CSV table of C-alpha atoms and ligand atoms in Angstrom, one decimal:
chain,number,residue,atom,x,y,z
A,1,UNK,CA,-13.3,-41.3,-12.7
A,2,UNK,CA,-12.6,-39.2,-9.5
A,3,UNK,CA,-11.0,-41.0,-6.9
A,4,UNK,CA,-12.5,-41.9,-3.7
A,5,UNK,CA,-12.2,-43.1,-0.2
A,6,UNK,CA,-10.5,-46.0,0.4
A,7,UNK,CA,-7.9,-45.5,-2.9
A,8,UNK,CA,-7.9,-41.6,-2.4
A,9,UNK,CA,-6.3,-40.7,0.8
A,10,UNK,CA,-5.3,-36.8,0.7
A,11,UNK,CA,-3.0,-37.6,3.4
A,12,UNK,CA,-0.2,-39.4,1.3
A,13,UNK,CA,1.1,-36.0,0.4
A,14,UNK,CA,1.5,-34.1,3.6
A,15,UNK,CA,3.5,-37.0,5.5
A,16,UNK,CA,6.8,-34.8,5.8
A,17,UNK,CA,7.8,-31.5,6.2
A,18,UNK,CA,9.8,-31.8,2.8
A,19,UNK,CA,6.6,-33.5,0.7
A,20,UNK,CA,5.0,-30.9,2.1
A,21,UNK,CA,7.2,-27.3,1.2
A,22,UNK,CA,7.8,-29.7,-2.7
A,23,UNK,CA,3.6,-29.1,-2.9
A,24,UNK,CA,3.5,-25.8,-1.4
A,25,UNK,CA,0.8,-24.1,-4.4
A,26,UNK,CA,2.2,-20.5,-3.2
A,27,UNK,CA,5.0,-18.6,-0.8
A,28,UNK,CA,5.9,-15.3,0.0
A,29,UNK,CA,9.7,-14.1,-1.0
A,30,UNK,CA,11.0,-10.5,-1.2
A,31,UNK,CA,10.3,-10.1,-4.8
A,32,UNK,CA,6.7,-10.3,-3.6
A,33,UNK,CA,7.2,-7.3,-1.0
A,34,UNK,CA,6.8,-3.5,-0.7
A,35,UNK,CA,7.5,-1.6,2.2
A,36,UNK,CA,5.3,1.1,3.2
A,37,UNK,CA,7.5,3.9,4.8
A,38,UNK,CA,6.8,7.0,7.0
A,39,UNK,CA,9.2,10.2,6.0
A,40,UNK,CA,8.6,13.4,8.4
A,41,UNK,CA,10.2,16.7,8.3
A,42,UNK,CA,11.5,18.9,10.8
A,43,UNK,CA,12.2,15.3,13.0
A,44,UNK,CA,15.4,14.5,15.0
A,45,UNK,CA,14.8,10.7,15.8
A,46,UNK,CA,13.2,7.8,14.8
A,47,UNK,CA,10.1,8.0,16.2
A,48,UNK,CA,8.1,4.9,17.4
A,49,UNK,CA,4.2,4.9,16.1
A,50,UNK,CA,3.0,3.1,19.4
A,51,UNK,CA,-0.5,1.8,17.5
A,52,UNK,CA,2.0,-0.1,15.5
A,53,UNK,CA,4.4,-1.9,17.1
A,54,UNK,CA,8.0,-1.7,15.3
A,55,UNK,CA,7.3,1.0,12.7
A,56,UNK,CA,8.9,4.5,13.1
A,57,UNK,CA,8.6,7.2,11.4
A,58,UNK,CA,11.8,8.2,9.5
A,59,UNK,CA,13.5,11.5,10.0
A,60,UNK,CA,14.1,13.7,6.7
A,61,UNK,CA,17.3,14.6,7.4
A,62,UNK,CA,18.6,10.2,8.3
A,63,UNK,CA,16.2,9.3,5.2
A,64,UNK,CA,19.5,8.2,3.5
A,65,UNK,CA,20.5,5.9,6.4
A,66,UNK,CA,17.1,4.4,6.7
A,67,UNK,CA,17.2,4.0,3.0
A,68,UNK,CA,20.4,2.2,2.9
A,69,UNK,CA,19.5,-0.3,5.7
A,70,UNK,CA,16.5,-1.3,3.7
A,71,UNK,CA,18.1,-1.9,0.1
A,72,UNK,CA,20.8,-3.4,2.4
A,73,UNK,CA,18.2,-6.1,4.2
A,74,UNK,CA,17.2,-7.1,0.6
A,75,UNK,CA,13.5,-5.4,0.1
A,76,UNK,CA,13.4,-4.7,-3.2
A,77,UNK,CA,10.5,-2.0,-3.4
A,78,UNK,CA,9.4,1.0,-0.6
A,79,UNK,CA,5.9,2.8,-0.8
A,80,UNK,CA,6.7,6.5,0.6
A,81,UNK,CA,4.1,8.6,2.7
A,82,UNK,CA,5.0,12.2,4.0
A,83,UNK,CA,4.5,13.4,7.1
A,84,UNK,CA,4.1,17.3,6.3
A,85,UNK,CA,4.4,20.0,8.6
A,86,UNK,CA,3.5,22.2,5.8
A,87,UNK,CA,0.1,21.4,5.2
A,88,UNK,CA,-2.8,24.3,3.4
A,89,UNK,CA,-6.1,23.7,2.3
A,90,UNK,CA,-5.1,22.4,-0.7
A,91,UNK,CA,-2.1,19.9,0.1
A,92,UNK,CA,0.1,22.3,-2.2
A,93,UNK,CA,3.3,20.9,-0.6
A,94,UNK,CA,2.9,17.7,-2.7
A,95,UNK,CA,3.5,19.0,-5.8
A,96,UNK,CA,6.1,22.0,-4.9
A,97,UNK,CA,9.3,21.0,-6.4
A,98,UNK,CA,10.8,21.6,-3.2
A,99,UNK,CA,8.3,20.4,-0.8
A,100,UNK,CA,8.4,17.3,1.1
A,101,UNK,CA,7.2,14.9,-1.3
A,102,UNK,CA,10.2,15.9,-3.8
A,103,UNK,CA,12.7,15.9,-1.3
A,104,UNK,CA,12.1,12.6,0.3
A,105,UNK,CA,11.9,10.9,-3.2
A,106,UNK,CA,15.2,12.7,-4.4
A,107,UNK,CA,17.2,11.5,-1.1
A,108,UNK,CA,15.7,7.7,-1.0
A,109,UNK,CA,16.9,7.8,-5.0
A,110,UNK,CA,20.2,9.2,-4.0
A,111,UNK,CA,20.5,6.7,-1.0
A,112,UNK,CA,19.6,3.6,-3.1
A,113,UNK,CA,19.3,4.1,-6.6
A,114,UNK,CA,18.5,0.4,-7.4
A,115,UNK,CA,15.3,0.3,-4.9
A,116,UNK,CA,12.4,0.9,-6.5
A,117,UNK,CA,10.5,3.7,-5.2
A,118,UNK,CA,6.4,3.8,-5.5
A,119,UNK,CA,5.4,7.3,-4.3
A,120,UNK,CA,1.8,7.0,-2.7
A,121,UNK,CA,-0.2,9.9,-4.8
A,122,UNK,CA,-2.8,11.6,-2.3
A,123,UNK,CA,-3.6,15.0,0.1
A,124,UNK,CA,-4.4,13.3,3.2
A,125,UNK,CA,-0.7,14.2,4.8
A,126,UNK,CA,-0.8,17.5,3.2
A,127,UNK,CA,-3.8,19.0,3.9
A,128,UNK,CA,-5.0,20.8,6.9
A,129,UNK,CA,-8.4,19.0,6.7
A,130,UNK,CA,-7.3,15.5,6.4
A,131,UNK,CA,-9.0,14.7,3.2
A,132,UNK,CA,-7.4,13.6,0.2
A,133,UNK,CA,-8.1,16.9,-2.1
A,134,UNK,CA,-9.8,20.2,-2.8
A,135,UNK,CA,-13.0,21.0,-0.5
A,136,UNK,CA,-15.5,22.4,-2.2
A,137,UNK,CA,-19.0,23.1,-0.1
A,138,UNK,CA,-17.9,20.5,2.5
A,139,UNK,CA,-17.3,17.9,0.1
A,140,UNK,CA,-13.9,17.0,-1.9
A,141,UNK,CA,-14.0,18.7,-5.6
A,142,UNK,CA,-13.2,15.3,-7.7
A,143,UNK,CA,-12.6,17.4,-11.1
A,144,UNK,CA,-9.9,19.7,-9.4
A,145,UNK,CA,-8.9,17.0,-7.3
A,146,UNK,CA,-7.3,15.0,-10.4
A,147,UNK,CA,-5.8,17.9,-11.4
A,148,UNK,CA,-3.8,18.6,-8.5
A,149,UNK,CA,-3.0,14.8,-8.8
A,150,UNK,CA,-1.7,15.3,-12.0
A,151,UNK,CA,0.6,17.9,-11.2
A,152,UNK,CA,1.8,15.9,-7.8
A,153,UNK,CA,3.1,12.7,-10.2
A,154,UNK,CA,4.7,14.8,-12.5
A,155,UNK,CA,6.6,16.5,-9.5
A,156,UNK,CA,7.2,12.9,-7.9
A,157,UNK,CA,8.2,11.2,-11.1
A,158,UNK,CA,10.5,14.0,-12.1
A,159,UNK,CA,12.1,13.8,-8.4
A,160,UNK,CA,12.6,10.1,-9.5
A,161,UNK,CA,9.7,8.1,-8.5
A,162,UNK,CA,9.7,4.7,-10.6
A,163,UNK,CA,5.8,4.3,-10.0
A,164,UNK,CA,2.6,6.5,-8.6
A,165,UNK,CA,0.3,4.8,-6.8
A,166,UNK,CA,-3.0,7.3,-6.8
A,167,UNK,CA,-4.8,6.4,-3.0
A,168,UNK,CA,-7.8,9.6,-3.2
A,169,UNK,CA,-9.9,7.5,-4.9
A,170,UNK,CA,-11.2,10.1,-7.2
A,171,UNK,CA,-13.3,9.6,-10.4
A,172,UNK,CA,-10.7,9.7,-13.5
A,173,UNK,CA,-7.5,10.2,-11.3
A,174,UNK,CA,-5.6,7.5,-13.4
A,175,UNK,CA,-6.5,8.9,-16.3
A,176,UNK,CA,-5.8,12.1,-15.2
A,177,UNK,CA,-2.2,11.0,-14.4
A,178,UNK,CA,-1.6,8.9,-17.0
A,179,UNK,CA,-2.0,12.5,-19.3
A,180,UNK,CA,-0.1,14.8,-16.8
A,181,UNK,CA,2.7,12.4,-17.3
A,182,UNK,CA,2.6,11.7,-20.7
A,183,UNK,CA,2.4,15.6,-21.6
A,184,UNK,CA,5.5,15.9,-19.5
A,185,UNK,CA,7.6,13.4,-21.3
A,186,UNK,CA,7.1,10.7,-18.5
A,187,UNK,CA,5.4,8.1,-20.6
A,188,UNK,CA,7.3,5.3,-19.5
A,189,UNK,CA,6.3,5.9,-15.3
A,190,UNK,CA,3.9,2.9,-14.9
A,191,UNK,CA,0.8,3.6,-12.5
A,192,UNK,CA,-0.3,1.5,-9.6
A,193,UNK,CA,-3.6,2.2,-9.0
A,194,UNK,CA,-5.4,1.9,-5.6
A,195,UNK,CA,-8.7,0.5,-7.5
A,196,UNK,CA,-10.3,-1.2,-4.7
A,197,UNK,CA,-10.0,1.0,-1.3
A,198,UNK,CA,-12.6,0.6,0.9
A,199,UNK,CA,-13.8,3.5,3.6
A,200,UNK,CA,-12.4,0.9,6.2
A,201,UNK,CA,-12.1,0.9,10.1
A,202,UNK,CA,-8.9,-1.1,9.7
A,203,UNK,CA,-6.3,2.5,8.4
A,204,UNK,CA,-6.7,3.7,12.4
A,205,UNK,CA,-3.3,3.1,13.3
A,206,UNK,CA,-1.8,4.6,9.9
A,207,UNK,CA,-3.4,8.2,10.5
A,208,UNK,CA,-1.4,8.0,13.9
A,209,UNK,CA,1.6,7.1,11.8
A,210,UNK,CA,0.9,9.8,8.9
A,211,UNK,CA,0.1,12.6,10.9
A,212,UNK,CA,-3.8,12.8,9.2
A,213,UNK,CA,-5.5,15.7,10.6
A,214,UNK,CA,-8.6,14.4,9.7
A,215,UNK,CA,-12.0,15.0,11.2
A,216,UNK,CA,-15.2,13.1,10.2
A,217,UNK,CA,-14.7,10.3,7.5
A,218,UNK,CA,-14.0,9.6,3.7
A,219,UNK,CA,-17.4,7.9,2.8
A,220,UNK,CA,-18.1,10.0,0.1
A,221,UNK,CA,-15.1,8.9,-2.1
A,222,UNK,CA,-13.7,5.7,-0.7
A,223,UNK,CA,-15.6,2.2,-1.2
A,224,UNK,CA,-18.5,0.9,1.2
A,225,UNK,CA,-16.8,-2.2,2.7
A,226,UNK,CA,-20.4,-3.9,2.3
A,227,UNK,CA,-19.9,-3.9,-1.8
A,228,UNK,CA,-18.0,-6.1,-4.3
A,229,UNK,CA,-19.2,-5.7,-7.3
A,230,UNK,CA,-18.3,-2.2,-6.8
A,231,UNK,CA,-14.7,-3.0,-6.6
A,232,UNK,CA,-15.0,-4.9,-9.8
A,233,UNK,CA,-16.7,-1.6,-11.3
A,234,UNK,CA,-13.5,0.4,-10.0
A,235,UNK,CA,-10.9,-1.8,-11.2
A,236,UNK,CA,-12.3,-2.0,-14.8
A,237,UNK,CA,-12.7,1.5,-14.7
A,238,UNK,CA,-9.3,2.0,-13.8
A,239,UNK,CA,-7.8,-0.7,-16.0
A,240,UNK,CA,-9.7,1.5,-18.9
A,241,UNK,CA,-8.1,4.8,-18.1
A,242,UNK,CA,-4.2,3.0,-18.3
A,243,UNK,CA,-3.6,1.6,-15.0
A,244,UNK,CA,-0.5,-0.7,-15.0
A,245,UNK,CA,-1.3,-2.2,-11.9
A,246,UNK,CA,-4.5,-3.0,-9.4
A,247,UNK,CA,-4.4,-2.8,-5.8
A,248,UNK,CA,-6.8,-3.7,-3.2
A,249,UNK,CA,-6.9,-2.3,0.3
A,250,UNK,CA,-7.3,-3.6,2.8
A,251,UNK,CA,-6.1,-7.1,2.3
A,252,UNK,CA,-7.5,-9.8,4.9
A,253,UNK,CA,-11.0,-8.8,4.9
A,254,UNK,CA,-11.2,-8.2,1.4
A,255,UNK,CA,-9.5,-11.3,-0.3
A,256,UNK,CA,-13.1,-12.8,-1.8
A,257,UNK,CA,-12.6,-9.1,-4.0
A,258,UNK,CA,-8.9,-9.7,-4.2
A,259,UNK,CA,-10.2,-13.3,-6.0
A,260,UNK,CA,-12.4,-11.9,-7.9
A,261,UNK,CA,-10.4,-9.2,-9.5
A,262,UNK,CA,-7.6,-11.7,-10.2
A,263,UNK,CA,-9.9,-13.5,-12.4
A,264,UNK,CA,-11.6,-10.9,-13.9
A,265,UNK,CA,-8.2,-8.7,-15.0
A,266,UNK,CA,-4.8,-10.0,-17.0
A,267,UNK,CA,-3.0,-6.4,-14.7
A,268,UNK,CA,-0.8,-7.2,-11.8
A,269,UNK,CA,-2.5,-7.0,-8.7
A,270,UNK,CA,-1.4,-5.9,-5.5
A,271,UNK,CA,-2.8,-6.3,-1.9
A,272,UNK,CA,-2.2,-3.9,1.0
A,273,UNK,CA,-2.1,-5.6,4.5
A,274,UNK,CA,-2.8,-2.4,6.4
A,275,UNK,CA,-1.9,-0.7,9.4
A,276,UNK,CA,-4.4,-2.5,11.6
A,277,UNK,CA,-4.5,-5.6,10.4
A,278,UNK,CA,-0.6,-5.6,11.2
A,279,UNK,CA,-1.4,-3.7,14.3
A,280,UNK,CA,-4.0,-6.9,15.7
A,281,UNK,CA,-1.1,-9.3,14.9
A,282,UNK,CA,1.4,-7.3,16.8
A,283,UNK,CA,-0.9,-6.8,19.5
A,284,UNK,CA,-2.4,-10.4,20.1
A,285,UNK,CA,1.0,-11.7,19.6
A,286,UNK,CA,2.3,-9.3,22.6
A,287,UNK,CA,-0.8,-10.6,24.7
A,288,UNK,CA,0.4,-14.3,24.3
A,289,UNK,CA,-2.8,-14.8,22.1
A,290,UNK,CA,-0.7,-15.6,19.2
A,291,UNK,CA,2.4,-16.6,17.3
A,292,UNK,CA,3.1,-13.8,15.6
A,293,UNK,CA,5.5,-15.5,13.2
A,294,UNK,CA,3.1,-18.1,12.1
A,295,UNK,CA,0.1,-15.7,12.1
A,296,UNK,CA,1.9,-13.1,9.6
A,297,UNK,CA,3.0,-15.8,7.3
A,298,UNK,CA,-0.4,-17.2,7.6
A,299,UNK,CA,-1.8,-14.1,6.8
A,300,UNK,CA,0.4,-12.9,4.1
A,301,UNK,CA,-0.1,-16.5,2.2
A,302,UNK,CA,-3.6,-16.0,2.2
A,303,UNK,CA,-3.4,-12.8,0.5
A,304,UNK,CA,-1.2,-14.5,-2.2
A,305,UNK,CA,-3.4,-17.4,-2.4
A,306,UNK,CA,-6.4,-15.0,-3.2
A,307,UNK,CA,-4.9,-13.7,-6.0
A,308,UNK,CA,-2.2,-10.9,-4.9
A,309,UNK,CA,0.9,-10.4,-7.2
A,310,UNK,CA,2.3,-7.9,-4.1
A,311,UNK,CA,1.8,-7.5,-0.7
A,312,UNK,CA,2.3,-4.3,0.6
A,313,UNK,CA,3.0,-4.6,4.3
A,314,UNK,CA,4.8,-3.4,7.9
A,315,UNK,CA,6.2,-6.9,7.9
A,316,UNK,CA,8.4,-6.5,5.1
A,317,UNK,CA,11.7,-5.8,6.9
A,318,UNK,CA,10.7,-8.8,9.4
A,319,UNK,CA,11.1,-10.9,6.8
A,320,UNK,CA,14.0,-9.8,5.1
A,321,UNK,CA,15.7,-10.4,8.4
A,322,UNK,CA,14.3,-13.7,9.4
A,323,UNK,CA,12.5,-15.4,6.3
A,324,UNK,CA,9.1,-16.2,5.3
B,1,ZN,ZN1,-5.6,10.2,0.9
């Protein structure tokens, strides 16, 4: 017989700090974490992205010192972006074997073997356009698109990239992957696929960070945020072509799809708390509207109560320095 008011008093159990942290259902450690990092070439200094307050983009050339500082403060996995200054109408520099993307990959490697290293799998920072592949009549080619994809993971997993994450949102990109690797003796280089990423207002402060060229918007590939059942559509379609892994992005205003992917999949999922819903903590906080402490531990619980395996986010080395 359920339990009612007087005998059932919900209370009981949140009387101390200590009853309470014994009944905590989730929490947020570093083996939940990846670090999203910004590698640009041709760069002195760190640079400060002012839309987000405490990320920098990383030099090339001190890549091995920002490496070591991270494996050092315990995160256990980094997401690498490019920042190209060598960008064509095709985003060739991603899969030259001596372009930016294989370069960065090799150094972090070299700087800290043991961290794991997702390589983000896209155009966007490599293209003179801004879009995430080929333009054909003013709209992205999906079909030539994978291909180039294909060719980009095998030159990331052969720098030594121990996962690609494909972000274009393309039609068959995991599948096209998955084969590029496997025909190039890289079966074992699991795929994190972005299944769920909406066209969303909320990635303004990473094109500041990425150096995105781009004009106009990517409607015609990434997700309306007004859909779910579309995610669900992607996610199976991706879990079909071989993904390892399912991502949604963003994370806070997207964790009823986060739930419902997590009940609908056995795959790992991960959650990307992006640039700007980062940026509006750091920003309220600044403006005395907020605790920013509790706010991003609220915030990154929530995505772990909605389902998320991982959490990529900015706040990553925050933690590592001062606990969840
Ligand atoms: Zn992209």
């Amino acid at each position: 017989m359920v339990q009612t008011f007087p005998t059932m008093r919900l209370r009981r159990l949140r009387r101390s700090q200590v009853m309470r942290d014994l009944l905590a259902e989730n929490t947020v450690t570093l083996n939940d974490l990846i670090y999203p990092i910004f590698v640009e070439e041709d760069l002195d200094d760190f640079a400060p992205v002012d839309s987000m307050p405490g990320v920098f983009r990383i030099p090339e050339r001190k890549l091995d010192v920002a490496i070591k500082e991270i494996a050092a403060a315990g995160i256990k996995a980094v997401m690498t972006f490019g920042v190209s200054h060598n960008k064509d109408d095709t985003g060739s520099d991603a899969w030259n074997r001596d372009g930016l993307l294989a370069r960065m990959i090799k150094r972090a490697k070299d700087a800290a073997p043991e961290l794991m290293l997702i390589s983000d799998t896209c155009f966007c920072e490599y293209t003179t356009h801004g879009h995430c592949g080929v333009i054909h009549d003013g709209d992205v080619h999906n079909d030539h698109t994978i291909e180039n994809l294909g060719r980009q993971a095998v030159v990331a997993a052969e720098a030594g990239a121990d996962m690609i994450a494909p972000s274009s949102m393309m039609d068959g990109q995991v599948h096209a992957i998955r084969s590029a690797l496997d025909s190039h003796g890289l079966g074992a280089v699991p795929i994190m696929a972005y299944s769920s990423k909406f066209a969303s207002a909320f990635y303004g402060p990473f094109r500041d960070a990425a150096g995105c060229e781009l004009k106009g918007d990517r409607k015609a590939y990434q997700m309306n945020p007004m859909n779910g059942r579309e995610a669900l559509r992607e996610s199976g379609a991706d879990e079909a072509e071989g993904a390892d892994m399912l991502m949604v992005k963003p994370a806070m205003p997207y964790l009823d799809v986060l739930t419902q992917i997590r009940q609908r999949s056995l795959l790992p999922l991960a959650a990307y708390q992006v640039s700007g819903e980062y940026a509006m903590i750091k920003f309220a906080a600044a403006a005395g509207a907020i605790d920013e402490a509790r706010v991003m531990r609220e915030s990154l619980g929530a995505i772990k109560r909605a389902g998320a395996d991982l959490i990529l986010t900015y706040f990553a080395m925050d933690i590592a320095r001062d606990g969840f």
